[in-house]
Coordinates of C-alpha atoms and ligand atoms in Angstrom, one line a residue:
M1 CA -111.8 32.1 51.0
N2 CA -109.2 30.2 53.6
R3 CA -109.0 26.9 53.7
P4 CA -109.0 24.9 56.7
K5 CA -105.8 24.5 58.2
K6 CA -104.5 21.3 59.3
N7 CA -102.8 19.7 62.7
L8 CA -99.3 19.9 63.2
Y9 CA -97.9 17.5 66.1
I10 CA -94.5 18.0 67.1
K11 CA -92.3 15.4 69.2
T12 CA -89.0 16.8 70.4
Y13 CA -86.0 15.2 72.0
G14 CA -83.0 16.6 73.3
C15 CA -81.7 20.2 74.1
Q16 CA -83.3 24.0 74.1
M17 CA -81.7 24.3 70.8
N18 CA -84.7 21.4 69.5
V19 CA -87.1 23.4 71.8
Y20 CA -86.1 26.6 69.9
D21 CA -85.8 24.8 66.4
S22 CA -89.1 23.5 66.9
E23 CA -90.7 26.6 67.3
Q24 CA -88.9 27.7 64.3
I25 CA -91.0 25.0 62.6
A26 CA -94.0 25.6 64.1
L27 CA -93.6 29.4 62.5
I28 CA -92.8 28.2 59.4
L29 CA -95.9 25.7 59.1
G30 CA -97.6 28.3 60.3
R31 CA -99.7 29.5 56.9
D32 CA -101.4 25.9 56.8
Y33 CA -100.7 24.2 59.9
D34 CA -101.6 24.8 63.6
L35 CA -100.2 23.2 66.8
T36 CA -102.2 20.6 68.5
D37 CA -101.3 18.5 71.3
R38 CA -103.1 15.1 70.5
P39 CA -101.4 13.2 67.7
E40 CA -103.8 11.1 66.9
E41 CA -105.6 14.1 65.5
A42 CA -102.0 15.0 63.4
D43 CA -102.2 15.8 59.7
L44 CA -98.2 16.0 60.4
Y45 CA -96.4 14.3 63.0
L46 CA -92.9 15.6 63.4
I47 CA -90.0 14.4 65.5
N48 CA -87.5 16.3 66.0
T49 CA -84.5 14.6 67.2
C50 CA -81.3 14.6 69.4
S51 CA -78.1 11.9 68.8
I52 CA -76.1 13.0 71.4
R53 CA -76.2 10.2 73.2
R54 CA -77.4 6.5 72.0
K55 CA -80.0 6.1 74.5
S56 CA -81.8 9.0 72.6
E57 CA -81.1 8.5 69.0
E58 CA -82.9 4.7 70.5
K59 CA -85.5 6.5 71.4
V60 CA -86.3 8.0 68.6
L61 CA -86.3 4.9 66.1
S62 CA -88.4 3.0 68.9
L63 CA -90.5 6.0 68.1
V64 CA -90.9 5.7 64.9
G65 CA -91.6 2.5 65.1
R66 CA -94.2 2.6 67.1
L67 CA -96.1 5.2 65.0
K68 CA -95.7 2.4 61.8
G69 CA -99.5 2.1 63.8
L70 CA -100.8 5.0 63.5
K71 CA -99.5 6.0 59.9
N72 CA -101.8 2.8 59.0
R73 CA -104.6 4.3 60.8
R74 CA -104.3 7.5 59.4
P75 CA -102.4 6.8 56.0
Q76 CA -104.0 10.8 54.9
M77 CA -100.9 11.7 57.7
L78 CA -97.9 12.5 56.9
L79 CA -94.9 12.0 59.2
G80 CA -90.9 12.4 59.3
V81 CA -87.8 13.2 61.5
G82 CA -85.7 16.2 61.8
G83 CA -82.9 17.2 63.7
C84 CA -79.6 15.5 65.0
V85 CA -80.3 11.9 64.4
A86 CA -82.1 12.2 60.7
Q87 CA -78.5 14.8 60.2
Q88 CA -76.4 11.2 60.8
E89 CA -78.6 9.0 59.2
G90 CA -79.9 10.6 56.6
E91 CA -81.0 7.6 53.6
R92 CA -80.2 4.7 56.0
L93 CA -83.4 6.0 58.6
L94 CA -85.9 5.0 55.1
Q95 CA -84.5 1.8 55.1
R96 CA -85.4 1.2 58.7
A97 CA -88.5 3.1 58.8
P98 CA -89.7 2.8 54.8
H99 CA -93.2 4.5 56.7
L100 CA -91.3 8.2 57.0
D101 CA -92.6 10.4 54.3
L102 CA -89.3 12.8 55.4
V103 CA -86.1 13.4 56.7
F104 CA -84.4 17.1 57.6
G105 CA -81.2 18.1 59.0
A106 CA -81.1 20.6 61.8
Q107 CA -81.3 23.1 58.7
G108 CA -84.0 21.9 56.7
I109 CA -86.4 23.3 58.8
Y110 CA -85.9 26.5 57.0
R111 CA -86.9 23.9 53.8
L112 CA -89.7 22.6 55.5
P113 CA -92.7 23.7 52.7
H114 CA -90.8 23.4 49.8
L115 CA -90.2 19.9 51.1
L116 CA -93.8 19.0 51.8
H117 CA -94.8 20.4 48.2
Q118 CA -92.2 18.3 47.0
R119 CA -93.5 15.3 48.9
L120 CA -97.3 15.4 48.2
E121 CA -95.9 16.0 45.0
S122 CA -93.9 13.0 44.1
G123 CA -95.7 10.2 46.2
K124 CA -92.0 9.7 47.2
A125 CA -90.1 10.0 50.4
V126 CA -87.9 12.6 50.4
V127 CA -84.8 13.5 52.3
D128 CA -82.6 16.7 53.0
T129 CA -79.6 17.2 55.2
S130 CA -77.7 20.1 53.7
F131 CA -76.5 22.3 55.9
S132 CA -76.1 26.2 54.6
A133 CA -73.6 28.8 55.2
D134 CA -76.4 31.0 57.4
L135 CA -78.9 30.9 59.7
P136 CA -81.9 32.0 58.9
Y137 CA -84.6 32.8 61.6
I138 CA -88.1 33.5 61.1
S139 CA -89.9 35.7 63.3
G140 CA -93.0 35.5 65.3
Q141 CA -94.4 33.7 68.8
V142 CA -95.8 30.5 69.0
K143 CA -96.7 31.1 72.6
P144 CA -98.1 34.5 72.4
G145 CA -97.4 36.5 75.6
A146 CA -94.8 33.7 77.5
P147 CA -93.4 35.6 79.7
K148 CA -90.1 33.7 79.2
K149 CA -87.9 32.7 75.5
L150 CA -85.0 31.2 73.7
V151 CA -83.1 32.8 70.9
T152 CA -80.5 30.6 68.9
I153 CA -77.3 32.7 68.4
M154 CA -75.1 30.4 67.2
Q155 CA -74.9 27.1 65.6
G156 CA -72.5 24.4 64.9
C157 CA -68.9 23.7 66.6
N158 CA -65.0 23.8 65.7
N159 CA -64.0 21.9 68.8
Y160 CA -64.5 17.8 68.1
C161 CA -64.5 17.4 71.7
T162 CA -63.7 13.1 71.0
Y163 CA -66.8 12.1 72.4
C164 CA -69.3 14.7 70.4
V165 CA -71.1 14.5 66.9
V166 CA -72.4 17.6 67.6
P167 CA -69.8 19.2 64.9
Y168 CA -71.1 16.1 62.9
V169 CA -74.8 16.3 62.5
R170 CA -74.9 20.5 63.3
G171 CA -72.0 21.8 61.0
P172 CA -69.1 24.5 61.7
E173 CA -69.7 27.2 64.1
R174 CA -72.2 29.8 62.9
S175 CA -73.1 33.1 64.3
R176 CA -76.3 35.1 63.8
P177 CA -75.6 38.9 63.5
A178 CA -75.9 40.9 66.3
A179 CA -78.7 43.5 64.9
E180 CA -80.5 39.8 63.6
V181 CA -80.6 38.6 67.2
I182 CA -81.5 42.5 68.8
N183 CA -84.5 42.7 66.2
E184 CA -85.1 39.7 68.3
V185 CA -85.5 40.2 71.4
Q186 CA -87.2 44.0 71.3
D187 CA -89.6 42.1 69.3
F188 CA -90.2 39.9 72.4
L189 CA -90.1 42.2 74.7
R190 CA -92.0 44.7 73.1
Q191 CA -94.8 42.1 73.4
G192 CA -94.6 42.4 77.1
G193 CA -91.6 39.2 77.4
Q194 CA -89.3 39.4 80.3
E195 CA -86.8 36.7 80.0
V196 CA -84.3 35.6 77.3
T197 CA -82.4 32.7 77.3
L198 CA -79.0 32.9 74.4
L199 CA -78.6 29.6 72.8
G200 CA -75.6 27.8 71.1
Q201 CA -73.1 25.3 71.7
N202 CA -70.9 27.4 72.8
V203 CA -71.8 30.7 73.4
N204 CA -68.9 32.4 74.3
S205 CA -66.8 32.3 71.2
Y206 CA -70.0 33.9 69.5
G207 CA -69.2 36.4 67.1
K208 CA -66.6 34.6 64.7
G209 CA -66.5 35.4 61.2
L210 CA -68.9 38.5 61.8
A211 CA -68.9 41.7 60.0
D212 CA -69.9 43.5 63.2
G213 CA -66.8 42.0 65.3
L214 CA -69.3 42.3 68.6
S215 CA -67.9 39.5 70.9
F216 CA -70.4 37.5 73.2
P217 CA -69.6 40.4 76.3
G218 CA -70.0 42.9 73.7
L219 CA -73.5 41.0 72.3
L220 CA -74.5 40.9 76.3
R221 CA -74.1 44.5 77.3
R222 CA -75.6 45.5 74.0
L223 CA -79.0 43.2 75.4
A224 CA -78.9 43.9 79.0
K225 CA -79.0 47.8 77.6
L226 CA -83.0 46.8 75.8
P227 CA -85.6 48.6 78.1
G228 CA -87.5 45.9 79.0
L229 CA -85.3 43.3 79.9
V230 CA -85.4 42.1 83.1
R231 CA -83.9 38.6 83.0
L232 CA -80.8 37.5 80.7
R233 CA -79.1 33.8 80.9
F234 CA -76.8 31.7 78.4
T235 CA -76.1 28.7 77.4
T236 CA -73.6 26.6 77.0
S237 CA -70.6 27.9 78.1
H238 CA -67.5 26.2 77.1
P239 CA -64.7 26.6 80.1
R240 CA -61.8 26.9 78.0
D241 CA -63.5 30.1 76.3
L242 CA -65.0 31.5 79.2
S243 CA -63.3 34.8 79.5
D244 CA -62.0 37.6 82.0
D245 CA -64.9 40.4 80.1
L246 CA -67.4 38.0 80.2
I247 CA -67.0 36.9 83.8
C248 CA -66.8 40.4 84.2
C249 CA -70.5 40.9 82.9
F250 CA -72.3 39.2 86.0
A251 CA -70.9 42.0 88.2
E252 CA -71.7 45.0 85.3
L253 CA -75.1 43.3 84.0
P254 CA -78.6 43.6 85.8
P255 CA -80.0 41.7 84.2
L256 CA -78.2 39.0 83.9
C257 CA -79.0 36.5 86.3
D258 CA -76.6 34.6 88.8
H259 CA -76.1 30.8 86.7
I260 CA -73.9 29.4 85.0
H261 CA -74.1 26.2 83.3
L262 CA -70.4 25.7 82.3
P263 CA -69.4 21.5 82.1
V264 CA -66.7 20.6 83.2
Q265 CA -67.5 16.7 81.7
A266 CA -64.4 15.4 84.1
G267 CA -61.9 16.0 86.9
S268 CA -58.8 14.2 85.8
N269 CA -56.3 15.8 83.2
H270 CA -55.7 12.5 82.0
I271 CA -59.4 12.2 80.8
L272 CA -60.0 16.4 79.9
A273 CA -57.1 15.8 77.7
R274 CA -58.5 12.5 76.3
M275 CA -61.4 14.7 75.7
H276 CA -59.8 17.4 73.6
R277 CA -61.7 19.7 75.9
G278 CA -58.5 22.1 75.9
Y279 CA -58.2 23.6 79.8
T280 CA -57.3 21.5 82.6
R281 CA -58.9 21.0 86.2
E282 CA -56.5 24.0 87.9
E283 CA -58.0 26.5 84.9
Y284 CA -61.7 25.0 85.5
L285 CA -61.6 25.9 89.3
H286 CA -59.6 29.1 88.7
K287 CA -62.2 29.5 86.5
V288 CA -64.6 29.2 89.1
N289 CA -63.7 31.0 91.6
R290 CA -63.1 34.0 89.0
L291 CA -66.7 33.8 89.2
R292 CA -67.9 33.3 92.6
Q293 CA -65.2 36.2 93.3
I294 CA -67.0 38.2 90.7
C295 CA -70.4 36.7 91.7
P296 CA -70.6 35.9 95.2
G297 CA -73.1 33.4 95.3
I298 CA -73.6 32.3 91.7
S299 CA -75.1 29.5 91.1
L300 CA -73.2 27.1 88.9
T301 CA -74.8 23.8 87.7
T302 CA -72.6 21.1 84.9
D303 CA -72.3 18.1 82.9
L304 CA -70.0 15.3 83.6
I305 CA -69.8 11.8 81.6
V306 CA -68.8 8.8 83.5
G307 CA -66.5 5.8 82.3
F308 CA -65.1 7.5 79.1
P309 CA -63.0 5.3 77.4
G310 CA -59.4 5.0 79.7
E311 CA -61.1 6.2 82.5
T312 CA -59.6 4.6 85.8
E313 CA -60.3 4.7 89.5
A314 CA -58.2 7.3 90.2
D315 CA -59.6 9.5 86.6
F316 CA -63.0 8.5 88.3
A317 CA -62.2 9.8 92.0
D318 CA -60.7 12.8 90.6
T319 CA -64.1 14.1 89.0
L320 CA -66.0 13.0 92.7
A321 CA -63.1 15.3 94.5
L322 CA -63.9 18.4 91.7
M323 CA -67.7 18.0 92.4
R324 CA -67.0 18.5 96.7
E325 CA -64.9 21.4 95.3
V326 CA -67.0 23.2 93.4
A327 CA -70.4 21.9 95.8
F328 CA -72.3 22.6 91.9
D329 CA -75.8 23.7 92.2
A330 CA -76.6 20.4 89.7
A331 CA -75.8 18.6 86.9
F332 CA -76.6 16.2 84.0
Y333 CA -74.4 12.7 84.2
F334 CA -74.5 10.3 81.8
K335 CA -72.3 7.2 81.2
Y336 CA -70.6 7.6 77.9
S337 CA -71.8 6.1 74.8
P338 CA -69.5 5.9 71.6
R339 CA -70.7 8.0 69.1
P340 CA -70.8 7.6 64.8
Q341 CA -67.7 9.3 63.5
T342 CA -66.0 10.4 66.7
A343 CA -62.6 9.8 68.1
A344 CA -62.7 8.2 71.2
A345 CA -65.3 6.1 69.5
A346 CA -62.6 4.1 68.2
L347 CA -60.1 4.0 71.4
V348 CA -59.9 1.1 72.1
D349 CA -59.8 1.0 76.3
Q350 CA -63.0 1.2 76.4
I351 CA -65.2 1.1 79.8
P352 CA -67.3 -2.3 80.6
E353 CA -71.0 -1.3 80.8
P354 CA -70.9 -3.0 84.3
V355 CA -68.2 -0.6 85.4
K356 CA -69.9 2.6 84.0
A357 CA -73.1 1.4 85.5
E358 CA -71.5 1.6 89.3
R359 CA -69.2 5.0 88.5
L360 CA -72.7 6.9 87.9
A361 CA -74.3 5.7 90.4
R362 CA -71.7 6.6 92.9
L363 CA -71.7 9.7 90.8
R364 CA -75.2 10.1 91.1
I365 CA -75.1 9.8 95.2
L366 CA -72.5 12.3 95.7
Q367 CA -74.5 14.9 93.3
E368 CA -78.3 14.3 94.9
E369 CA -76.0 15.5 99.0
L370 CA -74.9 18.7 97.1
S371 CA -78.0 19.2 94.6
L372 CA -79.9 18.7 98.0
A373 CA -77.7 20.7 100.7
S374 CA -77.2 23.6 97.9
N375 CA -81.6 23.8 98.0
Q376 CA -81.6 23.7 101.5
R377 CA -79.6 27.0 102.0
L378 CA -82.1 28.8 100.2
V379 CA -84.6 27.7 102.7
G380 CA -85.6 31.2 104.6
Q381 CA -84.9 33.5 102.0
F382 CA -87.1 35.8 100.3
K383 CA -86.5 35.3 96.1
E384 CA -87.8 37.1 93.5
V385 CA -90.3 33.9 91.2
L386 CA -90.9 34.8 87.3
V387 CA -94.1 33.0 87.7
E388 CA -94.2 30.5 84.6
G389 CA -96.7 28.8 84.3
L390 CA -99.0 25.7 86.4
S391 CA -96.4 23.2 88.6
K392 CA -95.5 20.4 86.6
Q393 CA -96.6 17.9 90.2
Q394 CA -99.0 19.8 91.9
N395 CA -101.3 21.1 88.9
Q396 CA -103.3 24.0 91.0
Q397 CA -99.6 25.2 92.2
L398 CA -97.7 27.6 90.5
C399 CA -94.3 27.2 89.3
G400 CA -91.3 30.2 88.5
R401 CA -87.9 30.1 88.6
L402 CA -85.5 32.3 90.9
R403 CA -82.7 34.3 88.8
S404 CA -80.3 31.9 90.0
N405 CA -82.7 29.1 87.9
Q406 CA -84.0 26.6 90.8
V407 CA -87.7 26.0 89.7
V408 CA -90.1 26.7 93.3
N409 CA -94.2 25.7 93.3
F410 CA -95.8 27.6 95.9
D411 CA -99.9 28.7 95.9
G412 CA -101.5 31.7 93.9
P413 CA -104.3 32.4 91.5
Q414 CA -103.6 31.8 87.9
D415 CA -103.5 35.4 87.0
L416 CA -100.5 35.6 88.4
I417 CA -98.4 33.8 85.6
G418 CA -96.2 35.8 83.7
R419 CA -95.9 38.1 86.8
M420 CA -92.3 38.6 89.0
V421 CA -94.0 37.7 92.4
W422 CA -91.5 37.6 95.8
V423 CA -91.8 34.3 97.0
R424 CA -90.2 32.8 100.5
I425 CA -89.0 29.3 100.0
E426 CA -90.4 26.9 102.9
K427 CA -89.0 23.9 101.7
A428 CA -85.8 21.7 99.4
N429 CA -86.1 19.1 97.9
L430 CA -83.8 17.4 95.3
H431 CA -84.9 19.0 92.1
S432 CA -87.4 22.3 93.4
L433 CA -88.5 24.2 95.9
G434 CA -91.4 24.4 97.7
G435 CA -92.7 28.4 98.6
H436 CA -95.2 31.0 100.0
R437 CA -96.1 33.7 98.0
C438 CA -95.5 37.0 100.7
Q439 CA -93.7 40.3 100.3
P440 CA -89.7 40.5 101.5
Ligands
SF4_501 S1 -68.1 21.9 72.4 FE1 -67.0 20.3 72.5 S2 -69.0 19.3 73.3 FE2 -69.6 20.9 73.5 S3 -70.5 20.8 71.1 FE3 -68.7 21.6 70.4 S4 -67.3 19.0 70.7 FE4 -69.9 18.8 71.3

C-alpha cells in the first residue's frame, strides 16, 4: 500500500535560477512529498536563499528566527535552509539557528533525499555544502500544462566581479551537455509548452569545457529549430561575452524574443574597472547600438549598482548619462553592500549609507521616467501576448507577457491561460501595461 505523502512548503528568494532549483527540489522529493502553499501545514519547510545582497540575507535570517514558533508548535516539522546563504554560512547557520534540521548548498538539492534520511536516522542536524563537478537534473514538470519553463543551462561563474559573491557560493562555471538541455526542452514542448527561458549566471560563456563543443549561439540555433517552440529567452548575459554571433541570432532565429537583459552595473570607466567587469562604457554602448541595428526595437533591461566603493559624484553622473543615452526599458537597481570574501568588501573608500541612499533615489526617479516613457510608446499598438495566468493586482483579469517581456493585464476568460492572444495596448503603468483583447 502506498504511504500517504507529506507536505512540502518551499519559500524561494532571489533570482530565476533559485526558482528553477526550487522546482527541481519539488521533483526530487515528489515521491514522498506534495507541494503545499500553506506553510502552517508543512511537514518539511525549506527556504531556498539568495545572498547577492546583505538585505536578501537578512530577510532569510529573520524568517528563520520567526519560524522557531512554528517549529515549537509542530515539533515533527523539519526545517531546512538551502541555496546561497546556506552555502556561504554552512555550520555557522546552525550556531545562529539551532532549531534548523538541514543546511544544504545549491548543489546539495540533488542529495536531499539522502540528507533527510540522515537527519531522521541520526536525530542530528545535517550540513552539506559540497560542490560537484557535474550539473545533475531531474526531469518532469512541477506545474503540468504551464506555457513557459525555466531551463538552467549552466551554473557558477569564473568572472569574480569584485562585488559579487556568486563565484564563492555557486562555484566555478559548469555547463550542462547540449543534448540534455535539448531533451529537457523537447519534453516540455511535447506537453504543449511554448516558451523557454535559458538560465545561467553568464549564459554567453555556455559550453566551455564541454565535449560537444557547442557555443551558446550554437545551442540557440539548435533549440530554435525544435517544433513547437514559439518563444525563446535567456538570462543573464555578461556584456563582455556578448559576441556579434550572438547578437546576429536576434535577426536570424524567429523564436528568439526581442528582449535582452544586459547588466551594465555602472556608467563610469573608473568604477567598471574597479568592479572588474571587463568592458568599458564605450564598449557597452557599441554593443547596444549593434543590438539595435540588428534588432530594431529590441527591449533592453539592466542591473545597476550605486555607491560602489570610490564612486564619486562624477562617476555617478556618468551612470545617469549612460542610462539616458541607452534609455533602458526597465532596470533593477541597488545600493552596493559588501559581501563576504569579495574583493570590494576590503576596499577602504566605502561610500556612506546616506550618500548611497540619496544617489539611489535620484537614479530611481530617472529610471521611472524612462520605464514609463518606454511603456507609453506601446500604447495604441497591437501585440501578441502569451497568457500566463491571473493578474496579481486584479485577480479577475488575465496577465501575460509581450515578446519584448513587458507584463500586460487584460480582461478575458480563464480558458485563455496558456494560449497566445492579440491585445491592443491601452494603458501604460510604471511596471505593467493594460490592454483589450482584439484582432489586429
Ligand atoms: S559575471 Fe560577475 S556579477 Fe555575474 S555572477 Fe559572475 S561574478 Fe557575479
